[in-house]
Amino acid sequence: MSGNSFQRALSATLCVAMAAGPLAAQAETTIRCESDSYRYRYCPIRTDNRVDLIHQLSKTGCRENRTWGYDRGGVWVDQGCAGEFRVGGGSGLSHGEKTAIGAIAGLAIIGAIASSKNSQAQQQDVSSWAVGNFSGYDSYEGTNVQVNILPGGSLNGYAGNNSFSGYVRGNRMEAGRHVFNISRQGNGFQAVDDRDASHRVYFQRNGGGY
């Protein structure tokens, strides 16, 4: 296929994807999200996976993935961080989906987007007690662990000085290279390694809760 023919085919594919409608870009907007009394707070808004901190309002420092972050469904703040955030303005596609557009021609891109939507829908099944910022000590690994779980199911955290990410679906949590079965305990939850039941971590909720 010639270069011009390939460009025409790719353009046609993009037109089909754009005609689908639900993935249309959202105009940029600004929201304020504040961690009152150093508590975790989630501010729901469609982000298109594009969020920038444009003005810190708190004396406490706002550090991305430590005291603030976001997912497709909103922005979260914790530990006293307060700020104004510029949200949206993107295509509504994740980085992986944008890569797929450049690599896959034809209607296959629509299937990839549908698969991503189904995956996101599965991640919504998160119990309220599992949402928030938690800390624990992993005696198996010999390190302190911090984990922040968002209402959409995505999570991020630190094991010692090493960062990790993952997700929660129902009572299963994938965190870095580990997969745990989780159950509510007091003001937190217990995580039991799916492959080794002797590997258990009790996570206590930080601050006043979600």
Short mmCIF file of C-alpha atoms in Angstrom, two decimals:
data_model
loop_
_atom_site.label_atom_id
_atom_site.label_comp_id
_atom_site.label_asym_id
_atom_site.label_seq_id
_atom_site.Cartn_x
_atom_site.Cartn_y
_atom_site.Cartn_z
CA MET A 1 0.00 0.00 0.00
CA SER A 2 1.35 3.45 -0.93
CA GLY A 3 1.92 6.14 1.67
CA ASN A 4 -1.09 8.14 0.47
CA SER A 5 -3.33 5.06 0.48
CA PHE A 6 -2.24 4.21 4.04
CA GLN A 7 -2.93 7.75 5.21
CA ARG A 8 -6.41 7.64 3.65
CA ALA A 9 -7.14 4.30 5.35
CA LEU A 10 -5.92 5.57 8.71
CA SER A 11 -7.95 8.76 8.35
CA ALA A 12 -11.05 6.71 7.59
CA THR A 13 -10.44 4.64 10.73
CA LEU A 14 -10.11 7.76 12.88
CA CYS A 15 -13.32 9.18 11.41
CA VAL A 16 -15.20 6.00 12.35
CA ALA A 17 -13.83 6.15 15.90
CA MET A 18 -14.72 9.84 16.23
CA ALA A 19 -18.23 9.18 14.91
CA ALA A 20 -18.87 6.88 17.87
CA GLY A 21 -19.58 9.97 19.97
CA PRO A 22 -18.96 8.91 23.61
CA LEU A 23 -15.21 9.50 23.29
CA ALA A 24 -15.53 13.11 22.15
CA ALA A 25 -13.18 15.56 23.84
CA GLN A 26 -14.30 17.52 26.87
CA ALA A 27 -13.44 21.20 27.11
CA GLU A 28 -10.90 22.16 29.76
CA THR A 29 -12.34 23.21 33.10
CA THR A 30 -10.93 24.16 36.50
CA ILE A 31 -12.02 22.63 39.80
CA ARG A 32 -11.00 23.10 43.42
CA CYS A 33 -10.36 20.00 45.54
CA GLU A 34 -9.34 20.30 49.21
CA SER A 35 -8.24 17.81 51.87
CA ASP A 36 -10.09 19.20 54.89
CA SER A 37 -8.54 18.35 58.28
CA TYR A 38 -5.90 16.29 56.43
CA ARG A 39 -8.56 13.79 55.31
CA TYR A 40 -8.79 11.96 52.02
CA ARG A 41 -11.26 13.52 49.58
CA TYR A 42 -12.37 12.47 46.10
CA CYS A 43 -13.80 15.15 43.78
CA PRO A 44 -15.81 13.47 41.00
CA ILE A 45 -15.45 14.93 37.49
CA ARG A 46 -14.71 13.52 34.05
CA THR A 47 -10.98 14.08 33.55
CA ASP A 48 -10.22 12.51 30.15
CA ASN A 49 -7.03 11.38 31.99
CA ARG A 50 -5.69 14.96 31.74
CA VAL A 51 -5.20 16.81 35.05
CA ASP A 52 -2.70 19.52 36.03
CA LEU A 53 -2.25 21.25 39.38
CA ILE A 54 -2.29 24.94 38.43
CA HIS A 55 -2.51 26.59 41.86
CA GLN A 56 -1.66 25.13 45.27
CA LEU A 57 -4.02 26.57 47.90
CA SER A 58 -2.63 24.81 50.97
CA LYS A 59 0.49 25.41 53.01
CA THR A 60 0.97 21.65 52.96
CA GLY A 61 2.79 20.57 49.82
CA CYS A 62 0.83 18.88 47.02
CA ARG A 63 2.85 16.04 45.46
CA GLU A 64 1.38 14.04 42.61
CA ASN A 65 0.75 10.36 43.45
CA ARG A 66 1.58 11.14 47.10
CA THR A 67 -0.97 13.71 48.25
CA TRP A 68 -2.98 14.16 45.05
CA GLY A 69 -3.80 12.23 41.92
CA TYR A 70 -6.62 11.34 39.56
CA ASP A 71 -8.36 8.71 37.49
CA ARG A 72 -10.96 9.00 34.71
CA GLY A 73 -13.71 9.66 37.22
CA GLY A 74 -12.20 12.45 39.32
CA VAL A 75 -9.38 14.04 41.33
CA TRP A 76 -8.31 12.99 44.84
CA VAL A 77 -6.39 14.87 47.53
CA ASP A 78 -5.08 13.78 50.92
CA GLN A 79 -2.92 14.81 53.90
CA GLY A 80 -3.85 18.51 53.74
CA CYS A 81 -3.29 19.13 50.04
CA ALA A 82 -5.66 21.69 48.50
CA GLY A 83 -5.46 23.11 45.02
CA GLU A 84 -7.03 24.23 41.79
CA PHE A 85 -6.75 21.67 39.01
CA ARG A 86 -7.11 22.05 35.25
CA VAL A 87 -9.15 19.07 34.04
CA GLY A 88 -10.01 17.59 30.65
CA GLY A 89 -9.35 18.83 27.15
CA GLY A 90 -8.10 15.45 25.92
CA SER A 91 -9.42 12.92 23.47
CA GLY A 92 -10.91 10.71 26.18
CA LEU A 93 -8.54 7.88 25.20
CA SER A 94 -5.87 6.37 27.40
CA HIS A 95 -2.23 6.35 26.31
CA GLY A 96 -2.53 2.67 25.36
CA GLU A 97 -5.58 3.36 23.22
CA LYS A 98 -3.82 6.21 21.42
CA THR A 99 -0.92 3.85 20.67
CA ALA A 100 -3.40 1.31 19.32
CA ILE A 101 -4.82 3.90 16.91
CA GLY A 102 -1.37 4.40 15.42
CA ALA A 103 -0.72 0.66 15.13
CA ILE A 104 -4.08 -0.83 14.17
CA ALA A 105 -5.96 0.07 10.99
CA GLY A 106 -9.61 -0.57 10.19
CA LEU A 107 -12.43 -1.27 12.60
CA ALA A 108 -10.19 -3.16 15.06
CA ILE A 109 -9.71 0.12 16.97
CA ILE A 110 -13.42 0.11 17.89
CA GLY A 111 -13.03 -3.33 19.45
CA ALA A 112 -10.01 -2.14 21.43
CA ILE A 113 -11.95 0.84 22.80
CA ALA A 114 -14.90 -1.40 23.74
CA SER A 115 -12.53 -3.75 25.57
CA SER A 116 -11.09 -0.82 27.52
CA LYS A 117 -14.59 0.32 28.48
CA ASN A 118 -15.47 -3.17 29.72
CA SER A 119 -12.29 -3.30 31.79
CA GLN A 120 -13.08 0.07 33.32
CA ALA A 121 -16.63 -1.06 34.15
CA GLN A 122 -15.24 -4.10 35.99
CA GLN A 123 -13.04 -1.82 38.09
CA GLN A 124 -16.12 0.00 39.43
CA ASP A 125 -16.93 -2.96 41.71
CA VAL A 126 -15.10 -1.57 44.75
CA SER A 127 -16.56 -1.63 48.26
CA SER A 128 -16.64 1.72 50.06
CA TRP A 129 -14.54 0.34 52.93
CA ALA A 130 -11.72 -0.38 50.46
CA VAL A 131 -11.60 3.20 49.14
CA GLY A 132 -9.09 5.63 50.65
CA ASN A 133 -5.52 5.94 51.85
CA PHE A 134 -4.09 3.10 53.96
CA SER A 135 -0.80 2.15 55.58
CA GLY A 136 0.57 -1.15 56.83
CA TYR A 137 3.72 -3.15 57.49
CA ASP A 138 4.60 -6.09 55.25
CA SER A 139 6.62 -8.42 57.49
CA TYR A 140 7.02 -10.85 54.57
CA GLU A 141 8.86 -8.19 52.54
CA GLY A 142 10.17 -6.32 55.60
CA THR A 143 8.90 -2.90 54.54
CA ASN A 144 6.29 -0.25 55.29
CA VAL A 145 3.54 0.02 52.69
CA GLN A 146 1.30 2.94 51.71
CA VAL A 147 -1.60 2.39 49.30
CA ASN A 148 -4.26 4.72 47.93
CA ILE A 149 -7.36 3.10 46.38
CA LEU A 150 -9.66 5.23 44.22
CA PRO A 151 -13.43 4.73 43.80
CA GLY A 152 -12.87 3.55 40.21
CA GLY A 153 -10.68 0.68 41.44
CA SER A 154 -7.24 1.93 40.39
CA LEU A 155 -4.58 2.16 43.09
CA ASN A 156 -1.07 3.46 43.63
CA GLY A 157 1.33 3.30 46.50
CA TYR A 158 4.79 2.84 47.93
CA ALA A 159 6.54 -0.17 49.44
CA GLY A 160 9.48 1.46 51.17
CA ASN A 161 10.92 3.77 48.51
CA ASN A 162 9.55 1.75 45.58
CA SER A 163 6.32 2.87 43.91
CA PHE A 164 3.73 0.48 42.54
CA SER A 165 0.29 0.60 40.91
CA GLY A 166 -2.59 -1.78 40.38
CA TYR A 167 -6.33 -2.12 40.89
CA VAL A 168 -9.06 -3.59 43.08
CA ARG A 169 -11.89 -5.70 41.67
CA GLY A 170 -14.36 -6.98 44.21
CA ASN A 171 -12.29 -8.63 46.96
CA ARG A 172 -9.13 -9.07 44.87
CA MET A 173 -6.33 -6.53 44.85
CA GLU A 174 -3.43 -6.48 42.42
CA ALA A 175 -0.59 -4.39 43.85
CA GLY A 176 2.65 -4.40 41.91
CA ARG A 177 3.76 -8.02 41.45
CA HIS A 178 1.42 -9.37 44.15
CA VAL A 179 -2.24 -10.43 44.01
CA PHE A 180 -4.14 -10.39 47.32
CA ASN A 181 -7.55 -11.44 48.58
CA ILE A 182 -8.82 -8.61 50.79
CA SER A 183 -11.40 -8.55 53.59
CA ARG A 184 -12.62 -5.75 55.81
CA GLN A 185 -11.14 -5.57 59.31
CA GLY A 186 -11.94 -2.70 61.67
CA ASN A 187 -11.01 0.63 60.09
CA GLY A 188 -9.00 -1.05 57.37
CA PHE A 189 -8.59 -4.40 55.66
CA GLN A 190 -6.46 -7.52 55.62
CA ALA A 191 -4.69 -8.61 52.44
CA VAL A 192 -3.73 -12.28 52.02
CA ASP A 193 -1.39 -13.24 49.16
CA ASP A 194 -3.23 -15.35 46.59
CA ARG A 195 -0.18 -17.61 46.18
CA ASP A 196 1.11 -17.78 49.77
CA ALA A 197 -1.36 -17.49 52.66
CA SER A 198 1.50 -16.83 55.09
CA HIS A 199 2.02 -13.48 53.35
CA ARG A 200 -0.51 -11.24 55.10
CA VAL A 201 -0.64 -7.46 55.47
CA TYR A 202 -3.07 -5.53 57.65
CA PHE A 203 -3.81 -2.05 56.29
CA GLN A 204 -5.08 0.67 58.62
CA ARG A 205 -6.96 3.65 57.18
CA ASN A 206 -5.04 6.93 57.47
CA GLY A 207 -6.71 10.06 58.83
CA GLY A 208 -10.43 10.30 59.40
CA GLY A 209 -11.52 8.07 56.54
CA TYR A 210 -13.38 8.40 53.25
#
